């Protein structure tokens, strides 16, 4: 297949498509982006750069035979690519109002760039979320949502560094290691071309409460897991998360004998990891089939058929109710210290064409959770889905202790060529009621890359999952 998008071979194309990467140097970062997003014809190769590393970008352009233009030299020839590098600019601000000024500048500039950018070409914006005065502000998500009225939001890559993050106060959760985002937008038939302010609640804020627990930084901002292979009963579920993931968070957010909860228990991974760590485990699950598997797995821990000679039976309590999570009441469970959960990722499991789905069909395995209309994974309308899911979490707040933490594992979704920033939209709708803490990324390293969009456009393989962290005020 002819590559009409850039000058890369398919072998070079593939690694760039992984949605997270280990950040090495700025030179490499710029080079990889310029090589991916600039087309072959030399006469058209024009790049715009905004940021504090102009000299470095200029030298990369020289080696790649790319012409760099500045704002005053936009002319008749269309731009092929633009880079906005806000990393350093944002790292030195002290007030949110400074961010608002920068944002307005960028949005005004982007309206201008929109007219110069060639059709179906991209811009990237590189930036981190920020902490100001002890509060966490998801400026990346705000910027993305605002910019998407001008360009079409297409993709994101997470740059993972091993640079340590300095924690101010160990009684407030701060993960170790820094990350920043590269957000990709395209000019295409779905782009509005004009900035229309989007009203959202991402900056609605409370002070994080001091925790009864001193945090040890055992959770980095990004991590890779090497989970145990799934057992026979666990494979029956189409979207289980590993117990190793739950263990990491439980160790950081809870103490022995605390009550852990998952409203959408699936195969009971949350409860199994909690019981093993000496925590009590509670939850609900809509499907009777999966609820039964979850209960059996917990039973095997609490009352094992063979107790090893030196150990003793687990004394922890567990209860998993076969029930719609929207109907949980205070009578169902004791007060909860920590919630960790992963919802259906909208109705993505009903997209039978997906590669993983096709493999399950071949093996005769169930591809979705259920056919029930109460199953949130069967809601076709995206806004309705986010709104119903929000109700689940807000309802559960009634059984959660003040100051307790919540971790929700989700993904931004790409469906039929459109991007649905599910992680950010869900956070937005929870922000009136919960305090946002820094997110952590579960970076998957054990899935083969697929050459989506090869030769035509950029479509990443989404191998990072958001672990959204909140605290109940
Ligand atoms: C991503 S899976 C959770 C998997 C689980 N973390 C595990 O490791 O096995 C989402 C689960 O939500 C359940 N679910 C969907 N709608 C629900 C509802 N209204 N109430 C309770 N559970 C629901 C599905 O049956 C599915 O098992």
mmCIF file of C-alpha atoms in Angstrom, residues 262-424:
data_model
loop_
_atom_site.group_PDB
_atom_site.id
_atom_site.type_symbol
_atom_site.label_atom_id
_atom_site.label_comp_id
_atom_site.label_asym_id
_atom_site.label_seq_id
_atom_site.Cartn_x
_atom_site.Cartn_y
_atom_site.Cartn_z
ATOM 1 C CA UNK A 262 -16.564 -2.312 43.643
ATOM 2 C CA UNK A 263 -20.054 -1.597 42.238
ATOM 3 C CA UNK A 264 -19.305 -3.470 38.985
ATOM 4 C CA UNK A 265 -17.457 -6.489 40.288
ATOM 5 C CA UNK A 266 -17.321 -8.684 37.153
ATOM 6 C CA UNK A 267 -15.237 -11.720 38.147
ATOM 7 C CA UNK A 268 -14.452 -10.213 41.556
ATOM 8 C CA UNK A 269 -10.867 -9.088 40.912
ATOM 9 C CA UNK A 270 -11.288 -6.203 43.390
ATOM 10 C CA UNK A 271 -12.630 -8.462 46.117
ATOM 11 C CA UNK A 272 -10.059 -11.221 45.548
ATOM 12 C CA UNK A 273 -7.132 -8.760 45.786
ATOM 13 C CA UNK A 274 -8.720 -7.074 48.835
ATOM 14 C CA UNK A 275 -9.265 -10.302 50.766
ATOM 15 C CA UNK A 276 -5.746 -11.452 50.000
ATOM 16 C CA UNK A 277 -4.447 -8.169 51.448
ATOM 17 C CA UNK A 278 -6.495 -8.553 54.640
ATOM 18 C CA UNK A 279 -9.191 -6.022 53.697
ATOM 19 C CA UNK A 280 -12.951 -6.666 53.748
ATOM 20 C CA UNK A 281 -14.465 -6.804 50.290
ATOM 21 C CA UNK A 282 -17.886 -5.678 49.073
ATOM 22 C CA UNK A 283 -19.607 -5.097 45.775
ATOM 23 C CA UNK A 284 -22.460 -5.491 43.332
ATOM 24 C CA UNK A 285 -22.646 -7.008 39.855
ATOM 25 C CA UNK A 286 -25.589 -6.939 37.436
ATOM 26 C CA UNK A 287 -24.895 -10.238 35.694
ATOM 27 C CA UNK A 288 -25.846 -13.278 37.791
ATOM 28 C CA UNK A 289 -23.359 -15.356 35.795
ATOM 29 C CA UNK A 290 -20.367 -13.141 36.690
ATOM 30 C CA UNK A 291 -21.630 -12.479 40.223
ATOM 31 C CA UNK A 292 -21.583 -16.254 40.827
ATOM 32 C CA UNK A 293 -17.984 -16.507 39.580
ATOM 33 C CA UNK A 294 -16.937 -13.577 41.784
ATOM 34 C CA UNK A 295 -18.610 -15.064 44.880
ATOM 35 C CA UNK A 296 -17.018 -18.465 44.282
ATOM 36 C CA UNK A 297 -13.564 -16.912 43.910
ATOM 37 C CA UNK A 298 -13.980 -15.033 47.214
ATOM 38 C CA UNK A 299 -15.328 -18.144 48.912
ATOM 39 C CA UNK A 300 -12.187 -20.028 47.873
ATOM 40 C CA UNK A 301 -10.110 -17.459 49.759
ATOM 41 C CA UNK A 302 -12.227 -17.105 52.882
ATOM 42 C CA UNK A 303 -12.947 -20.829 53.256
ATOM 43 C CA UNK A 304 -10.272 -22.687 51.333
ATOM 44 C CA UNK A 305 -10.770 -26.436 51.068
ATOM 45 C CA UNK A 306 -7.124 -26.941 52.022
ATOM 46 C CA UNK A 307 -5.621 -24.655 54.664
ATOM 47 C CA UNK A 308 -1.887 -24.713 54.543
ATOM 48 C CA UNK A 309 -0.298 -26.075 57.702
ATOM 49 C CA UNK A 310 1.285 -22.821 58.805
ATOM 50 C CA UNK A 311 -1.392 -20.414 57.635
ATOM 51 C CA UNK A 312 -4.857 -19.763 58.995
ATOM 52 C CA UNK A 313 -8.184 -19.199 57.244
ATOM 53 C CA UNK A 314 -8.820 -15.647 56.065
ATOM 54 C CA UNK A 315 -10.892 -13.773 58.678
ATOM 55 C CA UNK A 316 -12.049 -11.063 56.316
ATOM 56 C CA UNK A 317 -15.671 -10.466 55.397
ATOM 57 C CA UNK A 318 -17.025 -10.294 51.899
ATOM 58 C CA UNK A 319 -20.392 -9.712 50.241
ATOM 59 C CA UNK A 320 -21.168 -9.385 46.545
ATOM 60 C CA UNK A 321 -24.802 -8.681 45.680
ATOM 61 C CA UNK A 322 -26.331 -9.571 42.345
ATOM 62 C CA UNK A 323 -27.839 -6.135 41.815
ATOM 63 C CA UNK A 324 -27.973 -3.012 39.633
ATOM 64 C CA UNK A 325 -25.350 -0.594 40.982
ATOM 65 C CA UNK A 326 -27.815 2.288 40.597
ATOM 66 C CA UNK A 327 -29.983 0.738 43.296
ATOM 67 C CA UNK A 328 -27.441 0.355 46.106
ATOM 68 C CA UNK A 329 -28.821 1.581 49.443
ATOM 69 C CA UNK A 330 -27.273 2.295 52.839
ATOM 70 C CA UNK A 331 -28.756 -0.944 54.176
ATOM 71 C CA UNK A 332 -26.799 -3.086 51.687
ATOM 72 C CA UNK A 333 -23.243 -2.540 52.971
ATOM 73 C CA UNK A 334 -21.211 -1.104 55.849
ATOM 74 C CA UNK A 335 -19.513 2.284 55.321
ATOM 75 C CA UNK A 336 -16.744 2.014 52.730
ATOM 76 C CA UNK A 337 -13.097 3.172 53.024
ATOM 77 C CA UNK A 338 -12.055 2.801 49.402
ATOM 78 C CA UNK A 339 -13.679 2.171 46.022
ATOM 79 C CA UNK A 340 -11.834 0.765 43.033
ATOM 80 C CA UNK A 341 -13.709 -0.181 39.902
ATOM 81 C CA UNK A 342 -13.815 -0.242 36.137
ATOM 82 C CA UNK A 343 -17.080 0.378 34.256
ATOM 83 C CA UNK A 344 -18.103 -0.803 30.790
ATOM 84 C CA UNK A 345 -16.270 1.356 28.254
ATOM 85 C CA UNK A 346 -19.560 2.582 26.783
ATOM 86 C CA UNK A 347 -20.927 0.017 24.275
ATOM 87 C CA UNK A 348 -17.539 -0.841 22.784
ATOM 88 C CA UNK A 349 -17.983 -4.573 23.435
ATOM 89 C CA UNK A 350 -20.964 -4.518 21.075
ATOM 90 C CA UNK A 351 -18.626 -3.462 18.245
ATOM 91 C CA UNK A 352 -18.235 -6.987 16.968
ATOM 92 C CA UNK A 353 -15.575 -6.040 14.404
ATOM 93 C CA UNK A 354 -12.866 -5.246 16.982
ATOM 94 C CA UNK A 355 -9.899 -7.589 16.749
ATOM 95 C CA UNK A 356 -10.152 -8.902 20.289
ATOM 96 C CA UNK A 357 -13.879 -9.493 19.853
ATOM 97 C CA UNK A 358 -13.322 -11.567 16.723
ATOM 98 C CA UNK A 359 -10.841 -13.793 18.614
ATOM 99 C CA UNK A 360 -13.393 -14.386 21.399
ATOM 100 C CA UNK A 361 -16.077 -15.346 18.873
ATOM 101 C CA UNK A 362 -13.713 -17.935 17.381
ATOM 102 C CA UNK A 363 -13.118 -19.397 20.861
ATOM 103 C CA UNK A 364 -16.868 -19.477 21.573
ATOM 104 C CA UNK A 365 -16.489 -16.941 24.421
ATOM 105 C CA UNK A 366 -19.026 -14.315 25.453
ATOM 106 C CA UNK A 367 -18.164 -10.955 23.797
ATOM 107 C CA UNK A 368 -20.276 -8.608 25.949
ATOM 108 C CA UNK A 369 -21.419 -8.591 29.580
ATOM 109 C CA UNK A 370 -25.113 -9.318 28.999
ATOM 110 C CA UNK A 371 -28.118 -8.526 26.839
ATOM 111 C CA UNK A 372 -29.831 -6.700 29.717
ATOM 112 C CA UNK A 373 -31.061 -3.150 29.102
ATOM 113 C CA UNK A 374 -29.892 -2.340 32.662
ATOM 114 C CA UNK A 375 -26.332 -3.178 31.630
ATOM 115 C CA UNK A 376 -24.582 0.173 31.144
ATOM 116 C CA UNK A 377 -22.520 -1.438 28.395
ATOM 117 C CA UNK A 378 -25.680 -1.643 26.274
ATOM 118 C CA UNK A 379 -26.503 2.098 26.276
ATOM 119 C CA UNK A 380 -25.980 3.291 22.700
ATOM 120 C CA UNK A 381 -26.118 7.038 23.364
ATOM 121 C CA UNK A 382 -22.784 8.369 24.686
ATOM 122 C CA UNK A 383 -24.176 11.282 26.745
ATOM 123 C CA UNK A 384 -26.790 9.004 28.289
ATOM 124 C CA UNK A 385 -24.108 6.463 29.139
ATOM 125 C CA UNK A 386 -21.867 9.041 30.884
ATOM 126 C CA UNK A 387 -24.847 10.459 32.738
ATOM 127 C CA UNK A 388 -26.070 7.014 33.954
ATOM 128 C CA UNK A 389 -22.574 6.036 35.038
ATOM 129 C CA UNK A 390 -22.190 9.299 36.939
ATOM 130 C CA UNK A 391 -25.407 8.448 38.807
ATOM 131 C CA UNK A 392 -23.883 5.107 39.867
ATOM 132 C CA UNK A 393 -20.879 6.802 41.492
ATOM 133 C CA UNK A 394 -22.843 9.635 43.058
ATOM 134 C CA UNK A 395 -25.302 7.171 44.556
ATOM 135 C CA UNK A 396 -22.445 5.188 46.123
ATOM 136 C CA UNK A 397 -21.052 8.295 47.824
ATOM 137 C CA UNK A 398 -23.798 7.767 50.430
ATOM 138 C CA UNK A 399 -22.033 4.639 51.677
ATOM 139 C CA UNK A 400 -18.511 6.100 51.541
ATOM 140 C CA UNK A 401 -16.715 7.675 54.486
ATOM 141 C CA UNK A 402 -15.712 11.323 54.321
ATOM 142 C CA UNK A 403 -12.061 11.603 53.171
ATOM 143 C CA UNK A 404 -12.160 8.157 51.527
ATOM 144 C CA UNK A 405 -10.653 7.597 48.088
ATOM 145 C CA UNK A 406 -11.988 6.313 44.774
ATOM 146 C CA UNK A 407 -10.087 4.943 41.780
ATOM 147 C CA UNK A 408 -11.943 4.502 38.480
ATOM 148 C CA UNK A 409 -10.130 2.693 35.659
ATOM 149 C CA UNK A 410 -11.242 3.970 32.231
ATOM 150 C CA UNK A 411 -10.027 4.768 28.747
ATOM 151 C CA UNK A 412 -10.653 7.516 26.211
ATOM 152 C CA UNK A 413 -12.586 5.917 23.377
ATOM 153 C CA UNK A 414 -12.190 6.004 19.609
ATOM 154 C CA UNK A 415 -15.262 4.816 17.741
ATOM 155 C CA UNK A 416 -16.000 4.966 14.017
ATOM 156 C CA UNK A 417 -13.267 7.558 13.407
ATOM 157 C CA UNK A 418 -14.382 9.862 16.244
ATOM 158 C CA UNK A 419 -12.765 10.468 19.585
ATOM 159 C CA UNK A 420 -14.858 10.348 22.767
ATOM 160 C CA UNK A 421 -12.775 11.555 25.743
ATOM 161 C CA UNK A 422 -14.621 9.358 28.193
ATOM 162 C CA UNK A 423 -12.038 9.717 31.001
ATOM 163 C CA UNK A 424 -12.240 13.519 30.881
#
